[in-house]
Coordinates of C-alpha atoms in Angstrom, one line a residue:
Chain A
X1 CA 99.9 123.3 88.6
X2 CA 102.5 120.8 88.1
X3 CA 105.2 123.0 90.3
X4 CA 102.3 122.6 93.0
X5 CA 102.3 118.8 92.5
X6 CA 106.0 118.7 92.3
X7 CA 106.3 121.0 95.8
X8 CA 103.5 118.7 97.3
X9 CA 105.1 115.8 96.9
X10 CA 109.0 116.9 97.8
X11 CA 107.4 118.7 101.4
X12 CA 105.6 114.8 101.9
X13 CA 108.7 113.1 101.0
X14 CA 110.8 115.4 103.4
X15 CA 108.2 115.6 106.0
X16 CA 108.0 111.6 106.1
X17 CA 112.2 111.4 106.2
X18 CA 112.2 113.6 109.1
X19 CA 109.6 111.8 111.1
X20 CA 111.7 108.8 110.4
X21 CA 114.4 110.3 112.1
X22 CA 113.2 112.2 114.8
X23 CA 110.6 110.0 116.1
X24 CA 110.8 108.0 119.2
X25 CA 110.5 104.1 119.2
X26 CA 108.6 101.8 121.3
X27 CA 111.2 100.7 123.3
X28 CA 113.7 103.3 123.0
X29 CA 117.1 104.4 121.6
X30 CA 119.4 101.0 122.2
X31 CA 122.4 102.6 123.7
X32 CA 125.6 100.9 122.5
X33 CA 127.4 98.9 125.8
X34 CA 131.1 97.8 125.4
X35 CA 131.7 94.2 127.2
X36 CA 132.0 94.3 130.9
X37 CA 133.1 92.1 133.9
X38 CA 131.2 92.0 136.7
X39 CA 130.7 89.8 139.9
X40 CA 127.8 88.9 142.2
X41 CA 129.1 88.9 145.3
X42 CA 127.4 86.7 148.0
X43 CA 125.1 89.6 149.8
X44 CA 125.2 87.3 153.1
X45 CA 128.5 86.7 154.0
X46 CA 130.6 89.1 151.2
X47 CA 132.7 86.4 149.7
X48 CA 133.4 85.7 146.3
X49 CA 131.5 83.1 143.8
X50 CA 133.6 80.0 143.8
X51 CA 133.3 77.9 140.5
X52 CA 133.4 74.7 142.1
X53 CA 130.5 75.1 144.8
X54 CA 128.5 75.6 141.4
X55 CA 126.1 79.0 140.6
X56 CA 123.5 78.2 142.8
X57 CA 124.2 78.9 146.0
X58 CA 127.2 80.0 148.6
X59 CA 129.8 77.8 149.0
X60 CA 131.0 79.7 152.2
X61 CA 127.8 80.2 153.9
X62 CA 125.1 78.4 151.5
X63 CA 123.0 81.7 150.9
X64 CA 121.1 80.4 148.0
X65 CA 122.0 82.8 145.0
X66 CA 119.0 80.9 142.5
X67 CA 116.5 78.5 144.0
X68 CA 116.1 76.7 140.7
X69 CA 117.6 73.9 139.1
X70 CA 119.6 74.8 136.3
X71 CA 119.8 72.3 133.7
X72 CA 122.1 72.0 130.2
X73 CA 121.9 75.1 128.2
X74 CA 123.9 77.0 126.2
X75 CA 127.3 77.9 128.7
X76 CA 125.5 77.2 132.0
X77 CA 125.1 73.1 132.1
X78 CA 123.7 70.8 135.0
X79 CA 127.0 70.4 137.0
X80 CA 126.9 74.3 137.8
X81 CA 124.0 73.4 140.6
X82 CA 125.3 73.5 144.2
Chain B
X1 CA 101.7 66.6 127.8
X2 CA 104.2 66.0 131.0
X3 CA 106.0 63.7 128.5
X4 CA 106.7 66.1 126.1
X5 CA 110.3 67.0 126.5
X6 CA 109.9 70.2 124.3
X7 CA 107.7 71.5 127.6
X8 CA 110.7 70.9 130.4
X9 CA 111.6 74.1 132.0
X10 CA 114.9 75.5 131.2
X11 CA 117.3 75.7 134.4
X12 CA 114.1 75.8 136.6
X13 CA 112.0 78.4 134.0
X14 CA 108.8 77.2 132.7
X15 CA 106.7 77.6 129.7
X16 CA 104.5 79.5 131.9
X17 CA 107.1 81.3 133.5
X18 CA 108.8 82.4 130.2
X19 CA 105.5 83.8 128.2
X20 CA 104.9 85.5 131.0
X21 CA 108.3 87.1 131.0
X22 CA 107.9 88.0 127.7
X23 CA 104.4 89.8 127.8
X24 CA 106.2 91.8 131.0
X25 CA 109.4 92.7 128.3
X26 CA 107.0 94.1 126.4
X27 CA 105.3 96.3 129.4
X28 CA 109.1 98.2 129.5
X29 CA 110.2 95.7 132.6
X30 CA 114.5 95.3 132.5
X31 CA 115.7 92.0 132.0
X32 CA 117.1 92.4 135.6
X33 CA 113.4 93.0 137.0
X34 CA 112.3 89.9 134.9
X35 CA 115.4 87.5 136.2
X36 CA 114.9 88.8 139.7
X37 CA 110.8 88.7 139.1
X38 CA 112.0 84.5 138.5
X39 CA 114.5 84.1 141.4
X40 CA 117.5 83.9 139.3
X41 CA 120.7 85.9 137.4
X42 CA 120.5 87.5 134.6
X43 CA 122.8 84.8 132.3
X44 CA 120.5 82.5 132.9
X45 CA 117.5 84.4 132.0
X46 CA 118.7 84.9 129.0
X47 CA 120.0 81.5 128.1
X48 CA 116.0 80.5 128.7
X49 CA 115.1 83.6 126.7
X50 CA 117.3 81.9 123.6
X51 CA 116.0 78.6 124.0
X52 CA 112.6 78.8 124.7
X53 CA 112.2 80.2 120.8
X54 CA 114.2 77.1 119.5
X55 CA 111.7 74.8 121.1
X56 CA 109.4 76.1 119.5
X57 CA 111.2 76.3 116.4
X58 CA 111.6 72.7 116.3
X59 CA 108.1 71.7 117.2
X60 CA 106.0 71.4 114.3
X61 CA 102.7 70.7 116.1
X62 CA 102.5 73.7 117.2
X63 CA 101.7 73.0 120.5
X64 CA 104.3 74.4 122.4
X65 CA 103.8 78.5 120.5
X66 CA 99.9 77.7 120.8
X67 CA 100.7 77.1 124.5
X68 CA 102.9 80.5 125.0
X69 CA 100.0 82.8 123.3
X70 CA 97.6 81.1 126.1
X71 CA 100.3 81.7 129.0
X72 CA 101.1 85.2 127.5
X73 CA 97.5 86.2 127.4
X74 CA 97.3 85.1 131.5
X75 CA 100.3 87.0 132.3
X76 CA 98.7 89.5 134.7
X77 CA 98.0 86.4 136.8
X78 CA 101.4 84.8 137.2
X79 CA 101.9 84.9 140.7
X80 CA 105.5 85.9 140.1
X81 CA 104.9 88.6 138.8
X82 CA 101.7 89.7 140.3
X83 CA 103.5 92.5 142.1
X84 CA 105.6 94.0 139.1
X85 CA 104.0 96.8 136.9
X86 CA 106.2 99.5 134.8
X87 CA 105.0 102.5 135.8
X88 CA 101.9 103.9 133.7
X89 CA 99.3 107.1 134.2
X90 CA 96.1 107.0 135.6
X91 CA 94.9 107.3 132.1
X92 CA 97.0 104.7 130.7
X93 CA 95.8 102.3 133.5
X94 CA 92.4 102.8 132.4
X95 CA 93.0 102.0 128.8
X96 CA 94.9 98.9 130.1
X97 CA 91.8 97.6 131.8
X98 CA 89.5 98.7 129.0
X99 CA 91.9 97.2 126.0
X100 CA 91.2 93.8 127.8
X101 CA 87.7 94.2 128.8
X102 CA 85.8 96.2 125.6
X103 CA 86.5 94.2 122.4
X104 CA 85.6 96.4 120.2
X105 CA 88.2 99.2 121.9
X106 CA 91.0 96.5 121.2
X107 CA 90.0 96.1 117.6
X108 CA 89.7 100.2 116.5
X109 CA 93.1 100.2 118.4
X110 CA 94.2 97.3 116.6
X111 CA 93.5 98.7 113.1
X112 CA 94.7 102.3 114.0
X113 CA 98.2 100.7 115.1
X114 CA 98.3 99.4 112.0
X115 CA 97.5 102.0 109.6
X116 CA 100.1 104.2 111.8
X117 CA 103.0 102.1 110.5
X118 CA 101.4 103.0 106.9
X119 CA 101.8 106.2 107.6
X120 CA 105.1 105.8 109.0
X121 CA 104.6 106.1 112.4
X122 CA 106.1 103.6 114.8
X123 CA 102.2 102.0 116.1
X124 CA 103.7 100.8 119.2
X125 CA 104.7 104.4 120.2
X126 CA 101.5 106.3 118.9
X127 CA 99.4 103.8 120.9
X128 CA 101.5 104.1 124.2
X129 CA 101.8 107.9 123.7
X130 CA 98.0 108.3 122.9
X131 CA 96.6 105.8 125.2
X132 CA 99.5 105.0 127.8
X133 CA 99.1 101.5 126.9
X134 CA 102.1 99.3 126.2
X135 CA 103.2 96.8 123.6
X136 CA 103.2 94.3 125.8
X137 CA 99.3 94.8 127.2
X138 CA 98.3 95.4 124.1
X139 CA 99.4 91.8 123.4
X140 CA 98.2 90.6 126.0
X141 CA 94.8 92.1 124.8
X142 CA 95.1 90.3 121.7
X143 CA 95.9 87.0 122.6
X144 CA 93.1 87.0 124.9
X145 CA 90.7 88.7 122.2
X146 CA 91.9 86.2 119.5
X147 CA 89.8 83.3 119.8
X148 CA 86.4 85.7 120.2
X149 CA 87.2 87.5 117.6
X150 CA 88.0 84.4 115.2
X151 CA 84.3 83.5 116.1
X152 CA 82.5 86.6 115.7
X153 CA 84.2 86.2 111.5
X154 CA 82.9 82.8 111.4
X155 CA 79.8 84.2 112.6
X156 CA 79.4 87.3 110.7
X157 CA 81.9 87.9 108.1
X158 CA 80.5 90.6 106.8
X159 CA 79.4 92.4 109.9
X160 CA 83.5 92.1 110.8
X161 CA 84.7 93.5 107.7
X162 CA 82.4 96.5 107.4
X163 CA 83.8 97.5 111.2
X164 CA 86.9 96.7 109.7
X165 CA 86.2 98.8 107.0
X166 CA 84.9 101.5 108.8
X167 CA 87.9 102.2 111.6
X168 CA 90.9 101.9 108.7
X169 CA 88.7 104.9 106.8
X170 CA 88.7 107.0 110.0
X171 CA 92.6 106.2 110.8
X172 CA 93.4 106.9 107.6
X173 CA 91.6 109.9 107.3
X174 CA 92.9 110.9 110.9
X175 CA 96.8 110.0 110.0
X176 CA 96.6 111.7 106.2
X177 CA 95.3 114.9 107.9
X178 CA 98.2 114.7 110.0
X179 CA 100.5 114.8 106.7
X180 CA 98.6 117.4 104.5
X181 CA 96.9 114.8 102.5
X182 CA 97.6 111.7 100.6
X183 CA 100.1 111.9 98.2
X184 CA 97.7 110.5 95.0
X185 CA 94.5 112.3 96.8
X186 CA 93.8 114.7 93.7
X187 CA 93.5 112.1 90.9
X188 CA 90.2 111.7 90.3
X189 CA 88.4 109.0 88.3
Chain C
X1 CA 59.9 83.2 62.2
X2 CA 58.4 86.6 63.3
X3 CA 61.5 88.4 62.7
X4 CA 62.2 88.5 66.3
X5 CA 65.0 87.2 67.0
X6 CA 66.3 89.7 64.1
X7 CA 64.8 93.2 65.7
X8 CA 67.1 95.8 65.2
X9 CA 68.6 96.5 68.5
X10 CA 70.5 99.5 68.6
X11 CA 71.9 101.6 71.8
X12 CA 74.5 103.8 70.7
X13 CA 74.5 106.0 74.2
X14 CA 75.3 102.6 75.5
X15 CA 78.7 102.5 73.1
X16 CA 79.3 105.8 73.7
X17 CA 79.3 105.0 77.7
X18 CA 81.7 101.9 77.1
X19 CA 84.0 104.5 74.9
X20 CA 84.7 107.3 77.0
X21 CA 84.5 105.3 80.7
X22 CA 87.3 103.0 79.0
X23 CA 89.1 106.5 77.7
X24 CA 88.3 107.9 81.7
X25 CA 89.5 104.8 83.2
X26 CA 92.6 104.3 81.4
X27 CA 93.9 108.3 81.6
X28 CA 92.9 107.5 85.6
X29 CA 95.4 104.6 85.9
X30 CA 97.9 106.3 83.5
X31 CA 97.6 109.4 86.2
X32 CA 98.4 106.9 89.3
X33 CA 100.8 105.4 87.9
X34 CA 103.0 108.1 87.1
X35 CA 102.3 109.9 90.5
X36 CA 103.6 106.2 92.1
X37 CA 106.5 106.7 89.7
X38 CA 107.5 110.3 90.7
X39 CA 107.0 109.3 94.4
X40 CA 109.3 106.1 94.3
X41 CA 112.3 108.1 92.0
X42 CA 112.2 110.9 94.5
X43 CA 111.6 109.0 97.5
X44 CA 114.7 106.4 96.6
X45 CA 117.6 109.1 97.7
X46 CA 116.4 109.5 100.8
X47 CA 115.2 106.2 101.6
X48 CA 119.1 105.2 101.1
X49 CA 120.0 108.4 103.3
X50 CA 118.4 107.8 106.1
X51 CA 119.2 103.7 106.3
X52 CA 122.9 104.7 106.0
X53 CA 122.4 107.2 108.9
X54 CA 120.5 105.2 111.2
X55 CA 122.5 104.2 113.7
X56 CA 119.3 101.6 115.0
X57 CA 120.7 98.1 114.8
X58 CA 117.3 97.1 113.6
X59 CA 117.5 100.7 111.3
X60 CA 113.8 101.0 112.8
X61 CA 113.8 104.3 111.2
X62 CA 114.6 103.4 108.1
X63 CA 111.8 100.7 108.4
X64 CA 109.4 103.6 109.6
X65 CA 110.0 105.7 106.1
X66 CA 109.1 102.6 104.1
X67 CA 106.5 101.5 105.6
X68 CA 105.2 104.9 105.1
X69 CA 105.7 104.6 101.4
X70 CA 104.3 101.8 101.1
X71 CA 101.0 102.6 102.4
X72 CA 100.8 105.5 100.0
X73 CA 101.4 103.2 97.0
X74 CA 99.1 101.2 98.5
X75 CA 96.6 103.9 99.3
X76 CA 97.1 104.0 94.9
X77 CA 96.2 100.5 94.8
X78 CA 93.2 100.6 96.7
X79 CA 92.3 104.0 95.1
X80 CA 92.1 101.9 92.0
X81 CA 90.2 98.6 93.0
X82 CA 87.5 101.2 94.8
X83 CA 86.9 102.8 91.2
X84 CA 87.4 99.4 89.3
X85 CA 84.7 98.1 91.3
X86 CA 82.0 101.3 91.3
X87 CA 82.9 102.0 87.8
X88 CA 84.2 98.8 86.1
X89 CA 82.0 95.8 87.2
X90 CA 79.3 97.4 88.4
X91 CA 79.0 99.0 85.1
X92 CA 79.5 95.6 83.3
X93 CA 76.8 93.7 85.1
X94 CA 74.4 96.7 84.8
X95 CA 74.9 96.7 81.1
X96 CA 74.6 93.1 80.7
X97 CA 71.2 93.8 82.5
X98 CA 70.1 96.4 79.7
X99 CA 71.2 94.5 76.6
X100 CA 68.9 91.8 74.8
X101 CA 70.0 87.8 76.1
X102 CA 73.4 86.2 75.0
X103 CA 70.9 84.0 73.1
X104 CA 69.8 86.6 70.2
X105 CA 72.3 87.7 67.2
X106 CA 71.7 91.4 68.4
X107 CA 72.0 90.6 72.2
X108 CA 75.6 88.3 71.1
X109 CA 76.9 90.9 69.6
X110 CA 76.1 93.4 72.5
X111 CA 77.4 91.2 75.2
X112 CA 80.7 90.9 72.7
X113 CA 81.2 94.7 73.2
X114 CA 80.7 94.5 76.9
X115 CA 83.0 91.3 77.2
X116 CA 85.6 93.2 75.1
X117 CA 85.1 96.7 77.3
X118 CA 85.9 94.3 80.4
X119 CA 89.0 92.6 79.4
X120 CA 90.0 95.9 78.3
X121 CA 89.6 97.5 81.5
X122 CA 90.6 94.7 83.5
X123 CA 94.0 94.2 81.2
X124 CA 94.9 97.6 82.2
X125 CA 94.3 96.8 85.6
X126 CA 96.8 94.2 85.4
X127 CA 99.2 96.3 84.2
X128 CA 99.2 99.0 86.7
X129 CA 99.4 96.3 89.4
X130 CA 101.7 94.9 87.9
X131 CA 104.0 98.1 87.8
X132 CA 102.6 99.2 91.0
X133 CA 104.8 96.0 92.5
X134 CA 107.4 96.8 90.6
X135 CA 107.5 100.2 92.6
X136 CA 107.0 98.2 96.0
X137 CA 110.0 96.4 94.9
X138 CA 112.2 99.3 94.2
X139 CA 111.5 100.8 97.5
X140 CA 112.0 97.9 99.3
X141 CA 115.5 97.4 97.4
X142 CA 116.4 100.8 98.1
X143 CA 118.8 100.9 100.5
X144 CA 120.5 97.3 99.5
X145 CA 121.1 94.6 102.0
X146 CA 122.9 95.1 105.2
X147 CA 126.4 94.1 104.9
X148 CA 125.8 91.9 107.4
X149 CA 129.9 90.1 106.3
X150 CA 131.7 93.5 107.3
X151 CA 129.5 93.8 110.5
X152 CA 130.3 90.3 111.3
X153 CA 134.0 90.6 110.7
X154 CA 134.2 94.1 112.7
X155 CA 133.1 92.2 115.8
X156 CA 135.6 89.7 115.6
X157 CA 138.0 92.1 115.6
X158 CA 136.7 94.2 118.2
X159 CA 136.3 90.9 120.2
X160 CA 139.9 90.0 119.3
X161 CA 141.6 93.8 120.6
X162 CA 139.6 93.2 123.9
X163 CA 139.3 89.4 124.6
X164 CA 142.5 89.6 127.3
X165 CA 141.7 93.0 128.5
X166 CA 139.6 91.8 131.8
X167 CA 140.7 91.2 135.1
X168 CA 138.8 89.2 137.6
X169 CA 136.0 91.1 140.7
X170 CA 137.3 89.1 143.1
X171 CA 141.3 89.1 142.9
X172 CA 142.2 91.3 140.1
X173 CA 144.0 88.4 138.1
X174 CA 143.8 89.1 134.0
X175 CA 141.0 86.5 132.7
X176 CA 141.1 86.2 128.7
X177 CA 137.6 85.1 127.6
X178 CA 138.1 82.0 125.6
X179 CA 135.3 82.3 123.0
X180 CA 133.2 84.9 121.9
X181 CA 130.1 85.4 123.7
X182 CA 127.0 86.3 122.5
X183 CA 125.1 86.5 125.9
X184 CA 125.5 87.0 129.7
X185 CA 127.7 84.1 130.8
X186 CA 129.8 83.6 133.7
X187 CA 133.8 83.3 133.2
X188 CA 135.6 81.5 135.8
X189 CA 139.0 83.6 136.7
X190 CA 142.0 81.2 136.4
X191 CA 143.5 82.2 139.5
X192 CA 140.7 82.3 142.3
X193 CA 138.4 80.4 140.5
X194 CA 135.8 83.2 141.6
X195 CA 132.6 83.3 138.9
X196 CA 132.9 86.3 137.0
X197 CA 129.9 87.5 134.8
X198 CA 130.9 88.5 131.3
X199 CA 128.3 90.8 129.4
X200 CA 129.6 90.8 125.8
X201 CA 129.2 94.3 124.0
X202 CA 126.3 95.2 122.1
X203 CA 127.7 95.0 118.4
X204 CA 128.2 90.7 119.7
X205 CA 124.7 90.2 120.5
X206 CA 123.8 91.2 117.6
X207 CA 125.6 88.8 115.9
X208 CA 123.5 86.5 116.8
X209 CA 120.5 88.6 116.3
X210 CA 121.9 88.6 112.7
X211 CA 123.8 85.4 112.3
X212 CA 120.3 83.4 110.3
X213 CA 120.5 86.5 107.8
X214 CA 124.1 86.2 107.5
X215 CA 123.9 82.8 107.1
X216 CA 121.5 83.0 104.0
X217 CA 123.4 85.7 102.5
X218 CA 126.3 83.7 102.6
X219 CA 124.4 80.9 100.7
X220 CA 122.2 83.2 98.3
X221 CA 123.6 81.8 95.5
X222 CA 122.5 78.2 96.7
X223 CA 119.2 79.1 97.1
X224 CA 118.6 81.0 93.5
X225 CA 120.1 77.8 92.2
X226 CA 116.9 75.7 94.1
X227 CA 114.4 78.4 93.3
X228 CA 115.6 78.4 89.4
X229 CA 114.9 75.2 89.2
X230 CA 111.2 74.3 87.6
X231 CA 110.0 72.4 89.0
X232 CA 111.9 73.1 91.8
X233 CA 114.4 70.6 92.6
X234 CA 114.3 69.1 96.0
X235 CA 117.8 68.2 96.5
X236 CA 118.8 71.8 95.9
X237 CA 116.8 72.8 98.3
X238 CA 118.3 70.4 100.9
X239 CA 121.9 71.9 99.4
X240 CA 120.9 74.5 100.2
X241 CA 119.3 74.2 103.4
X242 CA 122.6 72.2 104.4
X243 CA 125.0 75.0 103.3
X244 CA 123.0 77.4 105.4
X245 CA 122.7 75.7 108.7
X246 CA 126.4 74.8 108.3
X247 CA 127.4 78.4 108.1
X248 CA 125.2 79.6 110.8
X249 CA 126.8 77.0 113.1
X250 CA 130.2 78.6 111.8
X251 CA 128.5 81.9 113.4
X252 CA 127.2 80.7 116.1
X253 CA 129.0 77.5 117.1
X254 CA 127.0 77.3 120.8
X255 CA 123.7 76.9 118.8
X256 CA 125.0 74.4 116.7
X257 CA 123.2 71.3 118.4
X258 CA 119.7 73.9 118.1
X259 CA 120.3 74.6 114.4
X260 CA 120.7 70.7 113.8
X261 CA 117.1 70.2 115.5
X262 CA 115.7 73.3 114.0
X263 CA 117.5 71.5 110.4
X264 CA 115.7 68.2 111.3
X265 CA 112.3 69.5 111.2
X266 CA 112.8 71.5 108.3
X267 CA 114.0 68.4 106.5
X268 CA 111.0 66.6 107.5
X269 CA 108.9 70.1 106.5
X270 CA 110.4 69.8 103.0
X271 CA 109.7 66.0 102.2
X272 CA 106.4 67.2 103.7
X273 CA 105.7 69.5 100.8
X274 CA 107.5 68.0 98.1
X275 CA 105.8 65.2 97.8
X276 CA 102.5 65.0 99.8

């Protein structure tokens, strides 16, 4: 009787750990990324983003890269607009 | 309300803009499909994505989280992103409607997401697998539901608990199945 | 005057009842609470296993297992209210019911019994809840805290071997990233002066996932000072609350000028409770 017990409660336990593992999560697995460098070039006229024509649009061929108006946050601050 | 600086968008992203976002995360869009979904880059997505929160960390009426439930509950009707839907079955499309049209479907779902995490399920997961609805719909459900359902308790308290009552015994039952059992099931008074 | 008030009132099945439903309800609670017991000593080795294997930054699958154990020991507690309320207090007020009034000697000493069969029952009650927690908190202490330090310190490292390892899109000049990033940012390339995007590794973003849990574990000791206190002492709590805003900034120095607002209402939050 009490093996029975003792047997019921170890096959819950390991039942429950292995569910734990195995189970899929809303959202998925995150995948660790290393750091990267990329670069958006402009898709208009091919050149390169200069930094002093600011983020928001070309500063060869004025393709608008963002029609928005960025204002101070964290890294990006108000003089980055075009 | 325009005066409220806590409310100015954040490089061009609005209140509106952002709960919207959010309620698509949580419907398995990227965070490139949101940015591009917004007309802008990525970095500044998610600078907005950090601040947003912190506004409404630092308002203490309120107003401005009370304002993203309401936005996040109209999501499906932001124009911007009217046109963007993570793929779902047929099924799970049906469910989405119904989760946001039958009340009492979104509360028997609510409780048995619940009692899945007591039974050490991930709920989010066992509803989209089981229904093909996602997180974020289902959130969108509730915000939407919330206010009904906060009147229906004030109206009939215990009519709400005994429905209550009634869908945690069947999840329960239908989840403890699923394991053999409750672990304490054969003590007896 | 008539001897009334005096009739002998005598209901020994009645004693009997309150004898063996005490004996029933106390071998019931003392049955529950061992099985709770066996469940959290066995369940405690692998609860530790599987948060030291889950590789989950948010260790979802550890947080899955407890849960699960939770609802069981809760699935105990509510066991136990269901049966204290069919078989406790239902009992009592029937009883009460049956007995002569509070009013007569016979009917006093009657209602004594049933007082004294209650607080019985409902002291043992107490007791099983209160070791029933105790098993919520073992379970929940399982696994420890994160060491949220060593994590912390890792990525500066890993940020330091790789900081001056990138090379511009545009002209392929080397670009060191001044500052750790936490987020998507773009990195102007000292040569061309082309905007690079930087996308800083997964292990950094979740520093800052982490950094208001670091933050607090690296001021615990403040905080157990404030919540020792009795009454509780407000200036500890703004210590406190001071020491751990100053460390998160030390995290996370772009979120400084946040923290400060976030520190601002919390301030006027506190002088809210203290002394309203």
């Amino acid at each position: 009787m009490a093996e029975e017990k003792d047997n019921k409660l170890s096959s819950y336990l390991e039942r429950l750990k292995q569910q734990a593992a195995t189970q899929q999560h809303y959202g998925g697995d995150i995948t660790p990324e290393e750091a990267k460098m990329d670069m958006r070039d402009c898709p208009a006229c091919g050149a390169g983003r200069a930094f002093e024509k600011g983020l928001t649009s070309c500063a060869y061929c004025g393709f608008v890269f963002m029609d928005i108006k960025l204002t101070d946050g964290v890294n990006i601050k108000k003089e980055n607009n075009s | 309300m325009s005066d409220n600086p806590l409310l100015e968008p954040i490089h061009g992203i609005t209140l509106e803009d952002y709960s919207a976002a959010c309620a698509k995360m949580g419907s398995g869009l990227s965070e490139a499909d949101i940015a591009k979904a917004l007309g802008v880059e990525v970095p500044v997505w998610q600078e907005a994505n950090l601040l947003w929160p912190e506004r409404m960390k630092q308002d203490e009426t309120f107003h401005i989280v009370t304002l993203f439930g309401q936005y996040f509950g109209q999501a499906d009707q932001h124009p911007k992103f009217s046109n963007l839907k993570a793929a779902v079955s047929a099924e799970g499309g049906a469910n989405t409607d119904r989760i946001k049209s039958d009340k009492r479907f979104y509360e028997e779902l609510e409780v048995a997401r619940q009692v899945a995490y007591e039974y050490g399920l991930d709920g989010a997961q066992w509803i989209a697998d089981k229904y093909g609805i996602t997180l974020g719909d289902f959130q969108i459900a509730a915000s939407n539901w919330n206010a009904q359902i906060h009147q229906d308790i004030a109206a009939d308290f215990d009519g709400y608990n005994e429905r209550q009552a009634a869908y945690r015994a069947k999840y329960q039952q239908l989840f403890a199945d699923a394991q053999g059992g409750n672990v304490a099931d054969d003590i007896e008074f | 005057m008539f001897g009334f008030f005096n009739k002998k009132y005598d209901n020994p099945a009645l004693l009997e009842e309150m004898k063996t439903r005490q004996e029933r309800w106390f071998a019931f609670l003392d049955k529950l609470e061992a099985r709770m017991q066996e469940l959290t000593t066995a369940a405690i080795p692998g609860l530790r296993e599987i948060f030291d294997q889950d590789a989950d930054p948010y260790k979802r699958a550890h947080s899955n297992m407890l849960q699960g154990l939770l609802g069981q020991i809760n699935h105990m507690r509510q066991k136990a209210n269901d049966i204290k309320d069919e078989q406790i207090i239902d009992f009592v007020y029937q009883a009460e019911a049956m007995v002569p009034a509070v009013t007569s000697t016979v009917g006093r000493d009657y209602h004594n019994r049933i007082m004294n069969f209650r607080m019985a029952c409902l002291n043992r009650h107490y007791i099983f809840d209160e070791k029933l927690n105790k098993c919520i908190q073992r379970l929940q202490l399982a696994a420890g805290e994160r060491d949220l330090e060593r994590a912390y310190q890792e990525q500066l490292r890993a940020f330091e071997s790789i900081r001056d390892k990138f090379s511009c899109r545009q002209c392929g000049g080397n670009i060191t990233i001044e500052k750790m990033f936490f987020i998507d940012t773009y990195v102007t390339c000292p040569f061309c002066h082309s905007q690079n995007t930087f996308s800083p590794s997964t292990g950094a973003r979740m520093i800052l996932h982490d950094a208001r849990a670091l933050a607090e574990q690296r001021t615990a000791h403040l905080r157990r000072a404030y919540e020792k206190s009795d009454p509780r002492e407000p200036e500890l709590e703004k210590v406190y609350l001071r020491a751990m805003i100053d460390e998160w900034n030390k995290i996370i120095p772009d979120m400084a000028e946040e923290n400060e607002k976030f520190y601002q209402r919390l301030l006027r939050e506190q002088y809210f409770h203290h002394f309203k």
